[in-house]
Short mmCIF file of C-alpha atoms in Angstrom, two decimals:
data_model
loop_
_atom_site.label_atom_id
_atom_site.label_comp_id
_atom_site.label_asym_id
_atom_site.label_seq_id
_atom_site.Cartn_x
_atom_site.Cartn_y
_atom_site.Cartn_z
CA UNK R 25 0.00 0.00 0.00
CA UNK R 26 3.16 2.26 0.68
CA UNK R 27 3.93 2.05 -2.98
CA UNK R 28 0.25 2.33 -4.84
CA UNK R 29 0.34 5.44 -2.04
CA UNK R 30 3.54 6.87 -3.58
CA UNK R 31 2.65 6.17 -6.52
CA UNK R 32 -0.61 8.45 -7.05
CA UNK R 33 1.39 11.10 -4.67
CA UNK R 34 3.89 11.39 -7.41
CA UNK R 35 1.53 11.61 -10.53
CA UNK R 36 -0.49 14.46 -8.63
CA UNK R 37 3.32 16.09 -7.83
CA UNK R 38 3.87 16.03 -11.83
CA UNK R 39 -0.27 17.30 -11.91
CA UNK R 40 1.30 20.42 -10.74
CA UNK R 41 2.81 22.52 -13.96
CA UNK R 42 0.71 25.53 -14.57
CA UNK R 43 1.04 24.29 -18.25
CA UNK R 44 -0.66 21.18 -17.13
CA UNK R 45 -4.00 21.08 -20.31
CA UNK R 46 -6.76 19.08 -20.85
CA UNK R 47 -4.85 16.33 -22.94
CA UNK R 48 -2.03 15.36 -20.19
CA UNK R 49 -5.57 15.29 -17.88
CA UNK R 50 -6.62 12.56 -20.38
CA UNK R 51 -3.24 11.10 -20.26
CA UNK R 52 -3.14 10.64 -16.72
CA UNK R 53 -6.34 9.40 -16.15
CA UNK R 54 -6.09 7.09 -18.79
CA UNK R 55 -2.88 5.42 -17.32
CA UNK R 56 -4.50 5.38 -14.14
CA UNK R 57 -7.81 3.73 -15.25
CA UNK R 58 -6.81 1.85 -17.84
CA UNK R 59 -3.47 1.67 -18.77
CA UNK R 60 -2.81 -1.00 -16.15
CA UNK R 61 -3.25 -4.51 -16.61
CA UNK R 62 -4.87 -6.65 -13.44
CA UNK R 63 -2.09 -8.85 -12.46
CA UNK R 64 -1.62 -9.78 -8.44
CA UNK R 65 -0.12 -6.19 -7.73
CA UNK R 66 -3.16 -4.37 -9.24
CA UNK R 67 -5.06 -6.48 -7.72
CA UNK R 68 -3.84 -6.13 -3.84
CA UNK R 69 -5.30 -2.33 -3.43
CA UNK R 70 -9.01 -3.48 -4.16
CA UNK R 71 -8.34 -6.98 -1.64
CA UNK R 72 -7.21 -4.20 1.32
CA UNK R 73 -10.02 -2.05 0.91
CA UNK R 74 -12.55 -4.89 0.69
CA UNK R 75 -10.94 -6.22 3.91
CA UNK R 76 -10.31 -2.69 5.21
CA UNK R 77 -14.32 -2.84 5.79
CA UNK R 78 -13.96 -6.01 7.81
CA UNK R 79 -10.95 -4.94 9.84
CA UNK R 80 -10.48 -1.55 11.55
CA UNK R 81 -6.66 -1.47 11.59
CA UNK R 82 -6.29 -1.42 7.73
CA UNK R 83 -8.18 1.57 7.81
CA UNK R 84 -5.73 3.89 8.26
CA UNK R 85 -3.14 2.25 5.50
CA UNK R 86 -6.85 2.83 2.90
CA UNK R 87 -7.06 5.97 3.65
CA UNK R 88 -3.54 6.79 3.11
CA UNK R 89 -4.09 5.34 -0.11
CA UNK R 90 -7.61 7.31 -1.38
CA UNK R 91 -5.72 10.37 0.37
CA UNK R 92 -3.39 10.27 -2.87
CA UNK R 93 -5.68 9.30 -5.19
CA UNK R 94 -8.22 12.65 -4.22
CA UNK R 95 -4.77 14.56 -4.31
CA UNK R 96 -4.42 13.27 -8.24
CA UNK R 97 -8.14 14.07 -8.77
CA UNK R 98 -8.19 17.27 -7.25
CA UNK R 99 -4.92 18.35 -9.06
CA UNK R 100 -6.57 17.21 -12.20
CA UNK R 101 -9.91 19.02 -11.38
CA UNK R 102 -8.36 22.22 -10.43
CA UNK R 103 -6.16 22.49 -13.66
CA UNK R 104 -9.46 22.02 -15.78
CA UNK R 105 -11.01 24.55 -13.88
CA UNK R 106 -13.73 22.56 -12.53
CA UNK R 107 -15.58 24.38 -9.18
CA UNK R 108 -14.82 22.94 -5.59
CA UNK R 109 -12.57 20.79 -7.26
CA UNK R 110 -11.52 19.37 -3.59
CA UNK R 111 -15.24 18.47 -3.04
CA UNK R 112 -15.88 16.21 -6.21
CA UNK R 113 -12.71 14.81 -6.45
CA UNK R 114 -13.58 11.67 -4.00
CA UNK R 115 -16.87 11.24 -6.40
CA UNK R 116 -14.22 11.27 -9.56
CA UNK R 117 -12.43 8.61 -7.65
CA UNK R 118 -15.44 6.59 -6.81
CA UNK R 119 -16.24 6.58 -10.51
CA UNK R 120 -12.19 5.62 -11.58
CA UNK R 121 -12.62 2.97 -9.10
CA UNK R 122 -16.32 1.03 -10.27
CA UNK R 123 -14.88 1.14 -13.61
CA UNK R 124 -11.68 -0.39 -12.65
CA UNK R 125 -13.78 -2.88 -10.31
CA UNK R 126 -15.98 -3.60 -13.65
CA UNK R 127 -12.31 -4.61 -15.51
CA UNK R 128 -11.29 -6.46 -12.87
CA UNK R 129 -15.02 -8.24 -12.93
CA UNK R 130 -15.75 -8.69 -16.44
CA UNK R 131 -12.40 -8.33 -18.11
CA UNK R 132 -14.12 -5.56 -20.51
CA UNK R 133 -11.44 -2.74 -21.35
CA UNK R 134 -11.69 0.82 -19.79
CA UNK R 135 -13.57 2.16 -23.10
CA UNK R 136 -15.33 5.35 -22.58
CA UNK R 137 -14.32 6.31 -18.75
CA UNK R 138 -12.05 9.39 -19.54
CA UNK R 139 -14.85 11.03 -21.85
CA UNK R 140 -17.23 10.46 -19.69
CA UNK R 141 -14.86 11.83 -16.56
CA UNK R 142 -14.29 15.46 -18.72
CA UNK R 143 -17.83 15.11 -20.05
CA UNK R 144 -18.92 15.83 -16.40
CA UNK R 145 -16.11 17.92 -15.26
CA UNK R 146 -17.59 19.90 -17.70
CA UNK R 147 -20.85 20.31 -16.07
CA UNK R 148 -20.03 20.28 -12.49
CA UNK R 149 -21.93 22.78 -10.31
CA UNK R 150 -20.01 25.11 -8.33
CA UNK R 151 -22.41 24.02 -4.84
CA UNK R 152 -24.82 22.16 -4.00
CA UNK R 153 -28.30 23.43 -3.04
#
């Protein structure tokens, strides 16, 4: 978990050039949702947070982990310009992680997940009522 936690800490460190654009957002999320393929080591992160919910003290070691990955999402978020980018960036997440959990599932490839992640960055509100 140290390493998938370095990991995502270092690709939201690289998220951080002012020149950062819409297509390295692409790029990045792309590696990160489906440029991986699900061998044991892509496969540990999903068997710790599953067991995380059975046992409180791998808790802390999953949150570590979703700590970086909101990092990378809110980096991402904030260079597109999206509102309360710190806000949605667990719900980007969330939606990186189904799809990955659908992969994992079904073997079907990533398809349409980083269209549909700037389709709705697009129309994010800037609160909620």
């Amino acid at each position: 978990m140290a390493e998938e936690t370095r990991h995502f800490t270092e690709l939201a460190d690289a998220c951080s050039d002012e020149q950062f654009d819409i297509g390295q957002a692409a790029e990045v999320v792309a590696q990160v949702a489906g440029g991986n393929a699900f061998d044991s080591r892509h496969i540990a992160p999903f068997e710790l947070y599953v067991q995380a919910g059975r046992d409180e003290r791998l808790r802390a070691a999953a949150a570590e982990c979703f700590a970086a990955y909101d990092l990378l999402a809110t980096r991402i978020l904030t260079h597109l310009g999206v509102p309360d980018p710190e806000r949605l960036a667990g719900v980007a997440v969330a939606l990186v992680f189904g799809q990955q959990l659908r992969r994992l599932a079904t073997g079907a490839p990533a398809g349409d997940l980083v269209d549909t992640l700037l389709i709705l960055t697009k129309f994010a509100p800037a609160q909620t009522p």
